[in-house]
GROMACS .gro file of N, CA, C and O in nm:
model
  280
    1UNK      N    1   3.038   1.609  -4.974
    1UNK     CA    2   3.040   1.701  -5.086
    1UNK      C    3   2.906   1.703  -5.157
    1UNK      O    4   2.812   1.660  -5.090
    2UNK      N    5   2.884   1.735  -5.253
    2UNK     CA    6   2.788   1.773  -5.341
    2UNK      C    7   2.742   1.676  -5.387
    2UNK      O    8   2.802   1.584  -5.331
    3UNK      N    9   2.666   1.633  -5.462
    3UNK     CA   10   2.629   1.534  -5.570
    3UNK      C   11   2.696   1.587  -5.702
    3UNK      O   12   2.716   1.708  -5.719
    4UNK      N   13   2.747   1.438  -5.848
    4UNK     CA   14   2.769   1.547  -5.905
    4UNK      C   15   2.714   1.627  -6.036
    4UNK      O   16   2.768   1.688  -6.129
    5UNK      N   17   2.576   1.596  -5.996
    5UNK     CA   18   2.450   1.669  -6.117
    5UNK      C   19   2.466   1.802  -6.015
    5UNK      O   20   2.541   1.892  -6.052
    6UNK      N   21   2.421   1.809  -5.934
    6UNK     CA   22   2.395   1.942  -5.852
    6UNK      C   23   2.585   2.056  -5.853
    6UNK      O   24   2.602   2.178  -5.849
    7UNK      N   25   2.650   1.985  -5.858
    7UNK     CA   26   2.816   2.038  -5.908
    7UNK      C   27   2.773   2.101  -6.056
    7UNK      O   28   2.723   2.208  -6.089
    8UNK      N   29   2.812   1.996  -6.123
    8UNK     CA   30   2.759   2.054  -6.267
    8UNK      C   31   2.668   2.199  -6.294
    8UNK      O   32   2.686   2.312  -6.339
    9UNK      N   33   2.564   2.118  -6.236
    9UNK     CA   34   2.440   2.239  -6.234
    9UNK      C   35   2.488   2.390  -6.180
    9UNK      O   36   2.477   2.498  -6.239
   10UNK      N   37   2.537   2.365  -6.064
   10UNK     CA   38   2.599   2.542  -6.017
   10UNK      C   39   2.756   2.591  -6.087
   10UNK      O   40   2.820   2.696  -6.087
   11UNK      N   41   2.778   2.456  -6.142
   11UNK     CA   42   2.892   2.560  -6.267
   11UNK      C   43   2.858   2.616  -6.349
   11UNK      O   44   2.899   2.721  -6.399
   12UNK      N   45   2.768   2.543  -6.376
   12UNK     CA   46   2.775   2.609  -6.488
   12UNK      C   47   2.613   2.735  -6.506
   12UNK      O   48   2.571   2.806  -6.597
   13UNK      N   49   2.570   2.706  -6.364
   13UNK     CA   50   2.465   2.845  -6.338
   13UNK      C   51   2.569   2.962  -6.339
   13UNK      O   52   2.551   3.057  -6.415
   14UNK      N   53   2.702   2.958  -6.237
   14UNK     CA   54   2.745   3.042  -6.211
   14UNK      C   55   2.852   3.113  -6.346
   14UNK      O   56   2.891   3.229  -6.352
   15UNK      N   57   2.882   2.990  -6.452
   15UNK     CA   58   2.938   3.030  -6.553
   15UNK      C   59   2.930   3.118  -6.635
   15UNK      O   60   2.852   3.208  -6.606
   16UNK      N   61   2.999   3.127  -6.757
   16UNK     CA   62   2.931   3.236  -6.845
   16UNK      C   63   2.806   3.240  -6.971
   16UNK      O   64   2.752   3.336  -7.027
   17UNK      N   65   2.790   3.113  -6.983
   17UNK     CA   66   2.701   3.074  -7.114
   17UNK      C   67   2.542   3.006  -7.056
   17UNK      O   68   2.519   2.895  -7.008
   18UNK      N   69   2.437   3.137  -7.086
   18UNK     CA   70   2.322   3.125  -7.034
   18UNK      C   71   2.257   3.002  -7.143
   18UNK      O   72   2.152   2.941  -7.120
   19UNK      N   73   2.323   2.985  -7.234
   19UNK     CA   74   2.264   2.889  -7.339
   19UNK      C   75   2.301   2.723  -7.303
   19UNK      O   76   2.232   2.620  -7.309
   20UNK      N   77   2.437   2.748  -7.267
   20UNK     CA   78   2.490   2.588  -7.185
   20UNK      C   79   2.402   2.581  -7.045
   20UNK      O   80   2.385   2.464  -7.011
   21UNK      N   81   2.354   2.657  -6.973
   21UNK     CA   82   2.333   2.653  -6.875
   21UNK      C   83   2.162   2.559  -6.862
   21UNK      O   84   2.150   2.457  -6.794
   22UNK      N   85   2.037   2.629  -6.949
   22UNK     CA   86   1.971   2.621  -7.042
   22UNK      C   87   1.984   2.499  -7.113
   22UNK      O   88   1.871   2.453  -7.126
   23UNK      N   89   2.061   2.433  -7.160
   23UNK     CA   90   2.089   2.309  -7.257
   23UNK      C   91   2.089   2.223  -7.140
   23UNK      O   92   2.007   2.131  -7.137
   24UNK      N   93   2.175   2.240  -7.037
   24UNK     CA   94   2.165   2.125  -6.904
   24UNK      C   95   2.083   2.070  -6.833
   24UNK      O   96   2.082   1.954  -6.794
   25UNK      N   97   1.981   2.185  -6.804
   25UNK     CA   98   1.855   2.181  -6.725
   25UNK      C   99   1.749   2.122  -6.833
   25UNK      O  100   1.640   2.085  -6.788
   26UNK      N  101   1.771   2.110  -6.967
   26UNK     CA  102   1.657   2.071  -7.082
   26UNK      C  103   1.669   1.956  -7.047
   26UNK      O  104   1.567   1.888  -7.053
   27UNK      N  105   1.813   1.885  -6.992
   27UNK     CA  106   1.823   1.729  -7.009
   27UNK      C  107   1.757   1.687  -6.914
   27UNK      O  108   1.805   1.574  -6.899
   28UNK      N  109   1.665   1.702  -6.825
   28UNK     CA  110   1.611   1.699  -6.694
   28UNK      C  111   1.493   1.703  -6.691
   28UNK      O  112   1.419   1.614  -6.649
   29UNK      N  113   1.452   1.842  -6.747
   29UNK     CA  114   1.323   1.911  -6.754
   29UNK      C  115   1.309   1.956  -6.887
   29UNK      O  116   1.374   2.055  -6.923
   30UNK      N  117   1.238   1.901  -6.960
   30UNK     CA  118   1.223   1.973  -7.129
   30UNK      C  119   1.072   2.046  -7.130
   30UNK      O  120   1.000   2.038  -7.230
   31UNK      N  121   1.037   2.110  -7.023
   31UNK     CA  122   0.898   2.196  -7.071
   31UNK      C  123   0.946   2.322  -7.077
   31UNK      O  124   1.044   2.347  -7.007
   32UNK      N  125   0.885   2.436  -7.164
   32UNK     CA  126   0.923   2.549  -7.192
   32UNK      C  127   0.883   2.650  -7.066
   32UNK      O  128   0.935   2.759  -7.091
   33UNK      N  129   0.829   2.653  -6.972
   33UNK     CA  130   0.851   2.735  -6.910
   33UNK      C  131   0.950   2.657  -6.791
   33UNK      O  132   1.030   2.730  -6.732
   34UNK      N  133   0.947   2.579  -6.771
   34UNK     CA  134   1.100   2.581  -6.688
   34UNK      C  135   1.214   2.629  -6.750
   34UNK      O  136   1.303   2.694  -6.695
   35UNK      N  137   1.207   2.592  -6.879
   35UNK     CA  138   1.346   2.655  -6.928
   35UNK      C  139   1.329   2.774  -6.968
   35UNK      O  140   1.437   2.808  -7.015
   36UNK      N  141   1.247   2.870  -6.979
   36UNK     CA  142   1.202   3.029  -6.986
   36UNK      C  143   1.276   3.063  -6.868
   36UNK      O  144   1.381   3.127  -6.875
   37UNK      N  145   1.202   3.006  -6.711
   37UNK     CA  146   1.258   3.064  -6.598
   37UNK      C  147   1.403   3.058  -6.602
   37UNK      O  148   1.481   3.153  -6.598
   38UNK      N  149   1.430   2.919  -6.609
   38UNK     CA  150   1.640   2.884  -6.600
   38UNK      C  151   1.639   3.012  -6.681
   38UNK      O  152   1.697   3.104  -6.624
   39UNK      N  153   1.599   3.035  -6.773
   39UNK     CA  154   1.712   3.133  -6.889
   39UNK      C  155   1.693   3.262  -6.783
   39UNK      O  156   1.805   3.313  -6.769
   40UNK      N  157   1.609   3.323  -6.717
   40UNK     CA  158   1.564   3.492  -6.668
   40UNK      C  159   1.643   3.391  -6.555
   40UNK      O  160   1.758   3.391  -6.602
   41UNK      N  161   1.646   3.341  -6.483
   41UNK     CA  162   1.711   3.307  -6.335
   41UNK      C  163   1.894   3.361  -6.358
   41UNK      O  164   1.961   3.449  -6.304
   42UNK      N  165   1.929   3.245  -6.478
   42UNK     CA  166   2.061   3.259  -6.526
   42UNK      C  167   2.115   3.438  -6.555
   42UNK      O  168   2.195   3.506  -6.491
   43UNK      N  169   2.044   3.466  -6.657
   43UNK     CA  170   2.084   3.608  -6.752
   43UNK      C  171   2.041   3.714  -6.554
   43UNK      O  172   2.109   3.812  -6.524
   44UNK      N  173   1.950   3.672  -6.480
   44UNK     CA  174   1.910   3.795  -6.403
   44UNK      C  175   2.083   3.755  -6.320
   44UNK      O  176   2.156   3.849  -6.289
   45UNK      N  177   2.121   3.620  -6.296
   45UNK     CA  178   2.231   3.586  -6.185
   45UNK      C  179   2.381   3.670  -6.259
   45UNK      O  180   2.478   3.716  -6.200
   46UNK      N  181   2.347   3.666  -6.417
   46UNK     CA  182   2.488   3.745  -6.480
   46UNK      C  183   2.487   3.943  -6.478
   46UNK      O  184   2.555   4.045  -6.487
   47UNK      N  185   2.376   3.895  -6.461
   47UNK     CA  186   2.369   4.112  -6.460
   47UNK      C  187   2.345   4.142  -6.359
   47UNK      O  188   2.311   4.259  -6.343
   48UNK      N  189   2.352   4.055  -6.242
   48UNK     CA  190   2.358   4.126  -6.093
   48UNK      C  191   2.477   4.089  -6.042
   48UNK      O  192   2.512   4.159  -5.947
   49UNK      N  193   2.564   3.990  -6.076
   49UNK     CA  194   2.658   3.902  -5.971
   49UNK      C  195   2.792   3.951  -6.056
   49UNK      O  196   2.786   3.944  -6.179
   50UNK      N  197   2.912   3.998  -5.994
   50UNK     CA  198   3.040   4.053  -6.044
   50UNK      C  199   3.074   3.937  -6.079
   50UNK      O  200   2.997   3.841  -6.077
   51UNK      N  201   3.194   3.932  -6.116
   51UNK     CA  202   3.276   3.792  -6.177
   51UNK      C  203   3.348   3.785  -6.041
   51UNK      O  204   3.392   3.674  -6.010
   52UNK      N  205   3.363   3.871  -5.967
   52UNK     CA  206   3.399   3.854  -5.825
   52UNK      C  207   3.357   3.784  -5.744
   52UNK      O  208   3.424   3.696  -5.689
   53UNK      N  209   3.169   3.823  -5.705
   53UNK     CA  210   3.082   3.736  -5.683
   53UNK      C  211   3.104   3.583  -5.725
   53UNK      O  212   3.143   3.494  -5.649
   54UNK      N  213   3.075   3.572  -5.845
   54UNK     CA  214   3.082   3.443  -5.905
   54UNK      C  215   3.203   3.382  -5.826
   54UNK      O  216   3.204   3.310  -5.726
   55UNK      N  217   3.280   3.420  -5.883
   55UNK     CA  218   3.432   3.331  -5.802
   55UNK      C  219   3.406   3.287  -5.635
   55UNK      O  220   3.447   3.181  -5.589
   56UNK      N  221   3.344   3.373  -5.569
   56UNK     CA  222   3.341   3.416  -5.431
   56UNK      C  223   3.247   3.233  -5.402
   56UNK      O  224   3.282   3.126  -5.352
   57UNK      N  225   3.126   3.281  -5.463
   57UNK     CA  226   3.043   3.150  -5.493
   57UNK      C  227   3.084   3.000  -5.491
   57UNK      O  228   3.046   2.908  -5.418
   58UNK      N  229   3.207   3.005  -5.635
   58UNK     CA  230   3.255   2.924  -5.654
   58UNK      C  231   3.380   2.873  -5.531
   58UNK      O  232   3.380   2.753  -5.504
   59UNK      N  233   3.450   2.934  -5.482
   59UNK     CA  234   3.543   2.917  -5.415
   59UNK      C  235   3.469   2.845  -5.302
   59UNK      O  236   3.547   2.759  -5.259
   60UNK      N  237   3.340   2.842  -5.227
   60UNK     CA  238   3.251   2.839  -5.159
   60UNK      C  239   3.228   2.681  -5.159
   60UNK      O  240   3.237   2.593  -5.073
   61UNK      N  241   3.190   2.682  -5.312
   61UNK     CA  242   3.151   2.529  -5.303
   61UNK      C  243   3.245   2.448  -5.341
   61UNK      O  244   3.223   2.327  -5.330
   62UNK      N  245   3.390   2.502  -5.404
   62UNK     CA  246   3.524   2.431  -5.324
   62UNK      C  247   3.552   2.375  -5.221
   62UNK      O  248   3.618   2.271  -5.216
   63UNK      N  249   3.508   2.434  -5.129
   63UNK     CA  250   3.563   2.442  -4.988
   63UNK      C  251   3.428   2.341  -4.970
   63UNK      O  252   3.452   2.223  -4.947
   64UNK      N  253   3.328   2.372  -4.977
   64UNK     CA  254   3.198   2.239  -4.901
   64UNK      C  255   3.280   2.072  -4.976
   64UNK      O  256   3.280   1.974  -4.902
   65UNK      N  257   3.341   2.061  -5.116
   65UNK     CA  258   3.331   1.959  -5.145
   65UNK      C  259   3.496   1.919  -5.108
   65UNK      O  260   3.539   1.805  -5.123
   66UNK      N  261   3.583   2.039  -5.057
   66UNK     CA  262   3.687   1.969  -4.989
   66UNK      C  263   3.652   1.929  -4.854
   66UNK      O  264   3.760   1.900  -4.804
   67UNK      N  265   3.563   1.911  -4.771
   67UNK     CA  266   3.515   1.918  -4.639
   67UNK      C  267   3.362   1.882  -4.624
   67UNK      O  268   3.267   1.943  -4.576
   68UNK      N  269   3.373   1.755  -4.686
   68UNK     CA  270   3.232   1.703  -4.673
   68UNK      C  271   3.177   1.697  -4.566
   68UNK      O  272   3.245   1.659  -4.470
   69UNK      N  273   3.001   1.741  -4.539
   69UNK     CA  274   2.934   1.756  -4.403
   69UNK      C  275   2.929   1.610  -4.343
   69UNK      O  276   2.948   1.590  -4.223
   70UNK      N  277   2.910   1.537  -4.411
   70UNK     CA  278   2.843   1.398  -4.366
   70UNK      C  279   2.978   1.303  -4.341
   70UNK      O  280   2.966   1.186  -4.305
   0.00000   0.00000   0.00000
């Protein structure tokens, strides 16, 4: 399965709150243009990706962490 910083991390990319998303990645990386990009990466992933998408995503990495590669 996943690790579970990298879990975290794509929930809550794929979630709804570009500001939680943003707050997570600060704990990691606190320089302002990484977290400029996270924020345009996030807000560009919510105004292109349906909530369909999203789910589609999510269901995705369900399935990798019910069925670990290794």
């Amino acid at each position: 399965g996943l690790c579970p910083a990298l879990n975290k991390d794509l929930d809550l990319f794929l979630g709804p709150s570009v500001s939680d998303y943003v707050d997570y990645v600060s704990q990691y990386i606190n320089e302002s243009a990484v977290l400029k990009t996270a924020e345009f990466l996030k807000t560009c992933v919510d105004n292109k990706l349906t909530e369909e998408d999203k789910a589609n995503a999510k269901s995705l990495l369900d399935k990798i962490e019910a069925y670990p590669l290794c």
